[in-house]
Short mmCIF file of C-alpha atoms in Angstrom, two decimals:
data_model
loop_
_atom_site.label_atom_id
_atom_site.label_comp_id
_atom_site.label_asym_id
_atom_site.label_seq_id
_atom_site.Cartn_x
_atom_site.Cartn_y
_atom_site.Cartn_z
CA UNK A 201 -21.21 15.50 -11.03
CA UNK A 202 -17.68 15.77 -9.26
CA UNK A 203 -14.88 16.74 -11.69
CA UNK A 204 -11.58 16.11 -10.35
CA UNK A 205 -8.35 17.11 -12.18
CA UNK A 206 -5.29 15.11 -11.92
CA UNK A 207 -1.48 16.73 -12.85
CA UNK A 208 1.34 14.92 -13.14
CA UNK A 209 5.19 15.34 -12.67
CA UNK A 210 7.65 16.59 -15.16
CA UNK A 211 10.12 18.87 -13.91
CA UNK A 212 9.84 22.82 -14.81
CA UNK A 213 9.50 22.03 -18.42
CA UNK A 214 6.24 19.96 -17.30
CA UNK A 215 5.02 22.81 -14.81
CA UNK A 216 5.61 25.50 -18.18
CA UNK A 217 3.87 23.20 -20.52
CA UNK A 218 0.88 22.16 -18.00
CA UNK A 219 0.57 25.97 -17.39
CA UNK A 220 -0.06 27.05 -20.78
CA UNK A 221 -2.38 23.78 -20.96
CA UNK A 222 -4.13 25.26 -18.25
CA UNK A 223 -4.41 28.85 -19.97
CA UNK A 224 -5.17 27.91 -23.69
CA UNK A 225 -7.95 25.50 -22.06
CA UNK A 226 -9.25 28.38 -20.30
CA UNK A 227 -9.23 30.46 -22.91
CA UNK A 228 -11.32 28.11 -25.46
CA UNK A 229 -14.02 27.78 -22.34
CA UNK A 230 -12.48 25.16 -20.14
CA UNK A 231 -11.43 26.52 -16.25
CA UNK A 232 -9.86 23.56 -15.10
CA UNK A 233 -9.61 25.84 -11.97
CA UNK A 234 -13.45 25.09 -11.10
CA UNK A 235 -12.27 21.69 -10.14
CA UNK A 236 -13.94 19.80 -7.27
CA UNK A 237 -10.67 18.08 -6.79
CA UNK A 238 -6.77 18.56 -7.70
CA UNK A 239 -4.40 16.20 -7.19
CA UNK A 240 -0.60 17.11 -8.42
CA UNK A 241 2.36 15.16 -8.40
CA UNK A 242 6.03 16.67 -8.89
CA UNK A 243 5.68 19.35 -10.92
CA UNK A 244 1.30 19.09 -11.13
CA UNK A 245 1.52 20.25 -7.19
CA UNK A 246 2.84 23.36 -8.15
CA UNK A 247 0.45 23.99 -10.92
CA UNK A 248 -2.53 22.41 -8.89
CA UNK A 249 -1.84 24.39 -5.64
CA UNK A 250 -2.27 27.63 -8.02
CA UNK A 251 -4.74 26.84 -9.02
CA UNK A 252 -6.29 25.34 -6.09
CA UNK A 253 -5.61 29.26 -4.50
CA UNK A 254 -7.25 30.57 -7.62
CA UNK A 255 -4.70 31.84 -9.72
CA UNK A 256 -6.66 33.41 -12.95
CA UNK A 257 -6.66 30.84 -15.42
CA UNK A 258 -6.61 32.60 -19.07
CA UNK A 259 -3.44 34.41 -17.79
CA UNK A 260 -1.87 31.34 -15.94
CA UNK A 261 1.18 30.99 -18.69
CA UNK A 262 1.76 34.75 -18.93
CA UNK A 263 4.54 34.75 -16.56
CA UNK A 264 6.49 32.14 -18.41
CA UNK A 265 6.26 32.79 -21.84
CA UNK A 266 7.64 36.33 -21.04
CA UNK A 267 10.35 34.34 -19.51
CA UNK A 268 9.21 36.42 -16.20
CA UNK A 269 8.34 34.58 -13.09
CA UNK A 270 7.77 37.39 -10.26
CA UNK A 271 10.17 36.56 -7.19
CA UNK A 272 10.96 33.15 -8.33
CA UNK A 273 15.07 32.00 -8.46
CA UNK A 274 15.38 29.34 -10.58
CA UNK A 275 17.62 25.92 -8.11
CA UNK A 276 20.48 25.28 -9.30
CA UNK A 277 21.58 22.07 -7.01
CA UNK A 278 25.38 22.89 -7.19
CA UNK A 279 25.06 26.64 -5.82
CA UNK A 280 21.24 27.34 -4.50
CA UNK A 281 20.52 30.38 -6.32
CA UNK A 282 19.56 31.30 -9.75
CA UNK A 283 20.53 29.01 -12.37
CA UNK A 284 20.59 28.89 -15.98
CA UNK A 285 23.22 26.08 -17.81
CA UNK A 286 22.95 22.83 -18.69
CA UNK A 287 20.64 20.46 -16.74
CA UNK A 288 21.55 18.24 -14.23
CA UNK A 289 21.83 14.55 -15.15
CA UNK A 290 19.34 11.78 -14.46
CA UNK A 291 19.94 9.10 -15.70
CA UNK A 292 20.74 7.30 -12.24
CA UNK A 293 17.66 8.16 -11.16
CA UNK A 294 15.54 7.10 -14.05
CA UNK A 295 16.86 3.91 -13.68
CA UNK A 296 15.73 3.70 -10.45
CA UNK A 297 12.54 4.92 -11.40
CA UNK A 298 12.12 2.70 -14.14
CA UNK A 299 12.82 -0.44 -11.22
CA UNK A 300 10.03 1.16 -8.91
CA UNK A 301 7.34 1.06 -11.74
CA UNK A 302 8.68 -1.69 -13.46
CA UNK A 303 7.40 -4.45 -11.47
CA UNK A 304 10.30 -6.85 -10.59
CA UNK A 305 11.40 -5.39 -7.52
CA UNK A 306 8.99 -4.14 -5.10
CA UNK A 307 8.10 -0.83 -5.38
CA UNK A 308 8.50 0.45 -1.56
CA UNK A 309 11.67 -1.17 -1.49
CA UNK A 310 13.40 0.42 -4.65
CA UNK A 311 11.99 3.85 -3.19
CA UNK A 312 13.59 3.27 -0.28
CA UNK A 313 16.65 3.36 -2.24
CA UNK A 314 15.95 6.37 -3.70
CA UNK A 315 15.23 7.58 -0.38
CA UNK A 316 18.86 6.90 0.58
CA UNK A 317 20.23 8.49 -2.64
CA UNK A 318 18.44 11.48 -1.85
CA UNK A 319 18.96 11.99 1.77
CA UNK A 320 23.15 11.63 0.60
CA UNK A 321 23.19 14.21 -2.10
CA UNK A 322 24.73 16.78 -1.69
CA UNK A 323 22.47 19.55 -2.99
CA UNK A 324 21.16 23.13 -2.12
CA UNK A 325 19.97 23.71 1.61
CA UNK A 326 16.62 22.85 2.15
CA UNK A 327 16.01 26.43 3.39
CA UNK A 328 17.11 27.70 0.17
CA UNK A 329 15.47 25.16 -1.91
CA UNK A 330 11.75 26.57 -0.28
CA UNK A 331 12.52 30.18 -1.08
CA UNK A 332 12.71 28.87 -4.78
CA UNK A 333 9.40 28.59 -4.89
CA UNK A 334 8.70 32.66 -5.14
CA UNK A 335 5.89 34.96 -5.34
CA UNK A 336 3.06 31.84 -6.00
CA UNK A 337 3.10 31.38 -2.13
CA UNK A 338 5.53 33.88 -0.17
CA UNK A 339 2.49 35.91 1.43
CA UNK A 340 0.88 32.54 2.40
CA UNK A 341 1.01 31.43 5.72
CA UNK A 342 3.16 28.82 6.99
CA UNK A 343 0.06 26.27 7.62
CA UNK A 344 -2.12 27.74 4.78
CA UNK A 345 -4.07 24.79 2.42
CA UNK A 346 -6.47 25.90 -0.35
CA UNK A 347 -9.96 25.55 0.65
CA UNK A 348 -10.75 24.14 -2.64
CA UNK A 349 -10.05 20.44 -2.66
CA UNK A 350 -6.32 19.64 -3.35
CA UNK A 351 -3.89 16.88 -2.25
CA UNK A 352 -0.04 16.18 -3.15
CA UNK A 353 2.05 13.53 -3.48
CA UNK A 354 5.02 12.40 -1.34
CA UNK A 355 7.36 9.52 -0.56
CA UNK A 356 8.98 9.11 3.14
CA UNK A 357 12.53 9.23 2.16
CA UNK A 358 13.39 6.58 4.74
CA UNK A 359 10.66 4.14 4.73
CA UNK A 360 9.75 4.65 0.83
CA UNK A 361 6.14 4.99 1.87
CA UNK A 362 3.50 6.47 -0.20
CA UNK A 363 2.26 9.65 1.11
CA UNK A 364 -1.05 12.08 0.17
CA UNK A 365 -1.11 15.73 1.65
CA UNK A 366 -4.52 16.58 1.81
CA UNK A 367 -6.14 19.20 4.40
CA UNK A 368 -6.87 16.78 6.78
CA UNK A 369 -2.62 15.95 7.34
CA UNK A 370 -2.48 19.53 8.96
CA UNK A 371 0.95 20.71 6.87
CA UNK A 372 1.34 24.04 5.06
CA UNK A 373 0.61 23.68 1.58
CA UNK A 374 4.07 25.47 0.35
CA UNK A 375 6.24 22.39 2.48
CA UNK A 376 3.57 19.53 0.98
CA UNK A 377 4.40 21.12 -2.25
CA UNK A 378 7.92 21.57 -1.73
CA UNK A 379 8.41 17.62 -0.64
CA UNK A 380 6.17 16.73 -3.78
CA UNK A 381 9.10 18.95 -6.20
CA UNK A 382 12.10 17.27 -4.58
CA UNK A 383 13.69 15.51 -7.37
CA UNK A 384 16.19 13.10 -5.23
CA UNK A 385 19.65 14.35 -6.45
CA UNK A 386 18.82 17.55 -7.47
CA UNK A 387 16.79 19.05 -4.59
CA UNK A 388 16.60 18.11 -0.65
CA UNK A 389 14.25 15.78 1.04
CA UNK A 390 11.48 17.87 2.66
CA UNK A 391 10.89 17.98 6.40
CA UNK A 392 7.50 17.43 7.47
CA UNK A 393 6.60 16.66 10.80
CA UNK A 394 10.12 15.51 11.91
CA UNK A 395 10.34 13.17 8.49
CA UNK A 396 11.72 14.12 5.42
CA UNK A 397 10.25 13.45 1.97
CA UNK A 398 10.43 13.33 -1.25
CA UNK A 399 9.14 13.64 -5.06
CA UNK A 400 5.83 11.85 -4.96
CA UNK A 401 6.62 10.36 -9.03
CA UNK A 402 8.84 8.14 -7.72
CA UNK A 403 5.59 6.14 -7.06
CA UNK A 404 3.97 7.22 -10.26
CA UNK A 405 4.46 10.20 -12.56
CA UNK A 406 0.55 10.89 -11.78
CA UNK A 407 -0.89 8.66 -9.07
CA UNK A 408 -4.32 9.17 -10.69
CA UNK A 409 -5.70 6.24 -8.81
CA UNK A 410 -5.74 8.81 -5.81
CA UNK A 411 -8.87 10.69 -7.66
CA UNK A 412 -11.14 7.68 -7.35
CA UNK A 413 -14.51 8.72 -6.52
CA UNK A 414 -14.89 11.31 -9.05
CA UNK A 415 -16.92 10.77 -12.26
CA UNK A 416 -15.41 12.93 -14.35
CA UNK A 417 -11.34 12.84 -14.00
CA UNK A 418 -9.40 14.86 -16.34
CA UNK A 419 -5.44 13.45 -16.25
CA UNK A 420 -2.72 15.73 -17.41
CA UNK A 421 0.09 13.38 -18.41
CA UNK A 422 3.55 14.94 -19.13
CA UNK A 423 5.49 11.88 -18.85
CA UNK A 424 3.38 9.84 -21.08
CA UNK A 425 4.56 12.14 -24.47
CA UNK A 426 8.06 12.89 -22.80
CA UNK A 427 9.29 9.49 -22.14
CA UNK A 428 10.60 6.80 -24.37
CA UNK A 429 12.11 3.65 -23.97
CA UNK A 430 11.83 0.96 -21.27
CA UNK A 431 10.80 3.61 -18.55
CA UNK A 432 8.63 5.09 -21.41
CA UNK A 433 7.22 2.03 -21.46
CA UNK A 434 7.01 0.93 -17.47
CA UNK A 435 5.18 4.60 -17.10
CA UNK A 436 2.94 4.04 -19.62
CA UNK A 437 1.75 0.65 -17.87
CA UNK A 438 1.85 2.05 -14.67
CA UNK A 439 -0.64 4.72 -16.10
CA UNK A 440 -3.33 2.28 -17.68
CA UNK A 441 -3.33 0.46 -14.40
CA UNK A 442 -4.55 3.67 -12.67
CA UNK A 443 -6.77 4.41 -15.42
CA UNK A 444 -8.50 1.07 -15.32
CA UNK A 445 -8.78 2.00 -11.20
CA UNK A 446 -10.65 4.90 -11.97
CA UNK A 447 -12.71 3.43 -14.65
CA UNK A 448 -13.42 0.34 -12.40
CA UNK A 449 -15.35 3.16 -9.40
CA UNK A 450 -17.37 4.62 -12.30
CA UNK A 451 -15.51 7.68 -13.80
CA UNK A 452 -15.28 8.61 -16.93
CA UNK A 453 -11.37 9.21 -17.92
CA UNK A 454 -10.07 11.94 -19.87
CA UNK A 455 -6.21 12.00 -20.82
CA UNK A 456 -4.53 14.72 -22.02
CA UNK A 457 -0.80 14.20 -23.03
CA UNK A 458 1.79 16.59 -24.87
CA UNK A 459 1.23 17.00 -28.67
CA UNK A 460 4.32 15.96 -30.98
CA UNK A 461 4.83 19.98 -30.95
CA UNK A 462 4.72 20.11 -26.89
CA UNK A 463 7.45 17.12 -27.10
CA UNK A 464 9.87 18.89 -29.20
CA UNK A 465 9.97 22.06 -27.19
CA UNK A 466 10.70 19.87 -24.38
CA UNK A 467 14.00 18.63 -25.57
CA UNK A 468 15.65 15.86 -24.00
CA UNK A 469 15.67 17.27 -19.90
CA UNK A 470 12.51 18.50 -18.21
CA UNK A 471 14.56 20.03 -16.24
CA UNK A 472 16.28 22.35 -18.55
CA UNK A 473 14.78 25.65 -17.26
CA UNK A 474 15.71 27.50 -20.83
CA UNK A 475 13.09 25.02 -21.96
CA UNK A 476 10.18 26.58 -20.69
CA UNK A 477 8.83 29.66 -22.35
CA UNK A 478 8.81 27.32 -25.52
CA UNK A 479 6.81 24.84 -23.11
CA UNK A 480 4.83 27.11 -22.16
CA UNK A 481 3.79 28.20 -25.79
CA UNK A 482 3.21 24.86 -26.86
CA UNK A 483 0.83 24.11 -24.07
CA UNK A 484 -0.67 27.34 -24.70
CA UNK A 485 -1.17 26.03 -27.92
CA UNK A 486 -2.19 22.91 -27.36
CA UNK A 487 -5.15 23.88 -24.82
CA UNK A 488 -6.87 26.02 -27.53
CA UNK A 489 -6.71 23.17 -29.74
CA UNK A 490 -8.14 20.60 -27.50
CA UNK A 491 -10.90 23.14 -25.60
CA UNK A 492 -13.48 21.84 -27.52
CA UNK A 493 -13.08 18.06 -27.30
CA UNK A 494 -12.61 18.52 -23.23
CA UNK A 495 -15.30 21.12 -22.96
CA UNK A 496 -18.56 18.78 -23.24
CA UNK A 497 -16.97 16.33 -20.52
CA UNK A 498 -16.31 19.43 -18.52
CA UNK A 499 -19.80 20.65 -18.89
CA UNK A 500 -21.82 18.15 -18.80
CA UNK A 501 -24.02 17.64 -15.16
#
């Protein structure tokens, strides 16, 4: 049986929390590592292209709960280095967002406006903005991919097309990556192939429907416990469409989401970087609690 993994956006606090996820799973007997298939959006690429490269799993969260990530500067969008105050604000973009998944306008369109917004921000170099992504990939070459299967998400920041990085598109995974964690605002479009790109959840915080095929699909859902409201609500639609998708080819559908615990050491901003280590911890948490209700899914053959 094919297991594929989905992860899903949600700024650093989501990559903290989904990496402690990861760990505590591990740790109670689950390796989400062993994966036939990752697919990450936003935040999830990062995760899933560790652990695509086959980062250890039990110590995955280490890093950030000691508040210690080797080589990494933490963007700050006004001055490209290390960062540490108050989060940027989003609420222009959620609204966006919100339109995109909402249904009344059509989707492409509204992303193409996000596009726009993106491509006129002024915001960190886009130089600068790849060296933020640290020790996880410096050594890696420039056109490395995991061999394991893994695939990000993208949007064209001109045409608001959907795009999926797999091995086949022939682009270094760090760049893929990269063009799946630009937030448009806060971070640069991505240059790919003379085109520049950005944050693949502004066509769905997880895109699951991209891991049809599988029969087992495990979805890690940050935005589905993080979000409230109307967009709350246009996510969480979004979401059972996908889920219906995968259900519809055969698979059987596992969704993980944060814990009322996780959602209070989020705060309000997933991308409040002072958030994680408590993330972190809670996902930690959270994945020892939950190992042995994934665990015979994961198993089973």
């Amino acid at each position: 049986m094919t297991r594929a993994l989905v992860l899903g956006g949600g700024g650093p606090v989501g990559i903290a929390w989904e990496s402690g996820l990861v760990a505590g799973l591990a740790q109670g007997g689950v390796d989400l590592g062993q994966a036939d298939f990752t697919l990450g959006t936003s935040a999830g690429s990062f995760v899933g292209a560790r652990l695509a490269l086959g980062a250890d799993t039990p110590t995955f969260a280490d890093a950030i709960i000691a508040d210690r990530i080797p080589g990494e500067q933490r963007p700050s969008p006004s001055r490209g280095g290390a960062g540490g105050g108050p989060p940027p604000d989003l609420t222009a973009l959620m609204r966006l967002m919100g339109e995109a998944q909402g249904g009344v306008r059509n989707p492409a369109e509204v992303r193409q406006e996000i596009g726009a917004f993106a491509l006129a921000a002024a915001t960190m170099l886009e130089a600068a903005f790849l060296e933020t992504f640290g020790k996880s990939f410096s050594t890696l070459p420039v056109d490395a991919w995991p061999d394991r299967g893994f695939a990000c998400t993208a949007v064209d920041a001109e045409t608001g097309a959907f795009q999926l990085w797999t091995k086949e598109s022939c682009v270094g995974v760090v760049r893929a990556v990269a063009s799946s964690c630009s937030v448009p605002g806060i971070y640069p479009p991505v240059t790919l192939n003379g085109r520049r790109y950005i944050d693949g959840g502004m066509r769905s915080s997880t895109n699951a429907d991209m891991a049809a095929g599988h029969r087992l699909v495990i979805v890690v859902a940050v935005r589905l416990g993080a979000a409230g409201g109307a967009l709350g609500e246009r996510i969480q639609a979004r979401f059972d469409e996908e889920v219906e998708t995968l259900k519809d080819g055969g698979a059987t559908v596992v969704t993980i989401t944060p814990d009322e615990d996780a959602v209070a050491a989020f705060g309000p901003n997933l991308m409040d970087f002072r958030r994680r280590p408590d993330a972190a911890r809670a996902g930690l948490a959270q994945g020892l609690a939950y190992a042995a209700d994934v665990k015979p899914y994961w198993d089973a053959r």
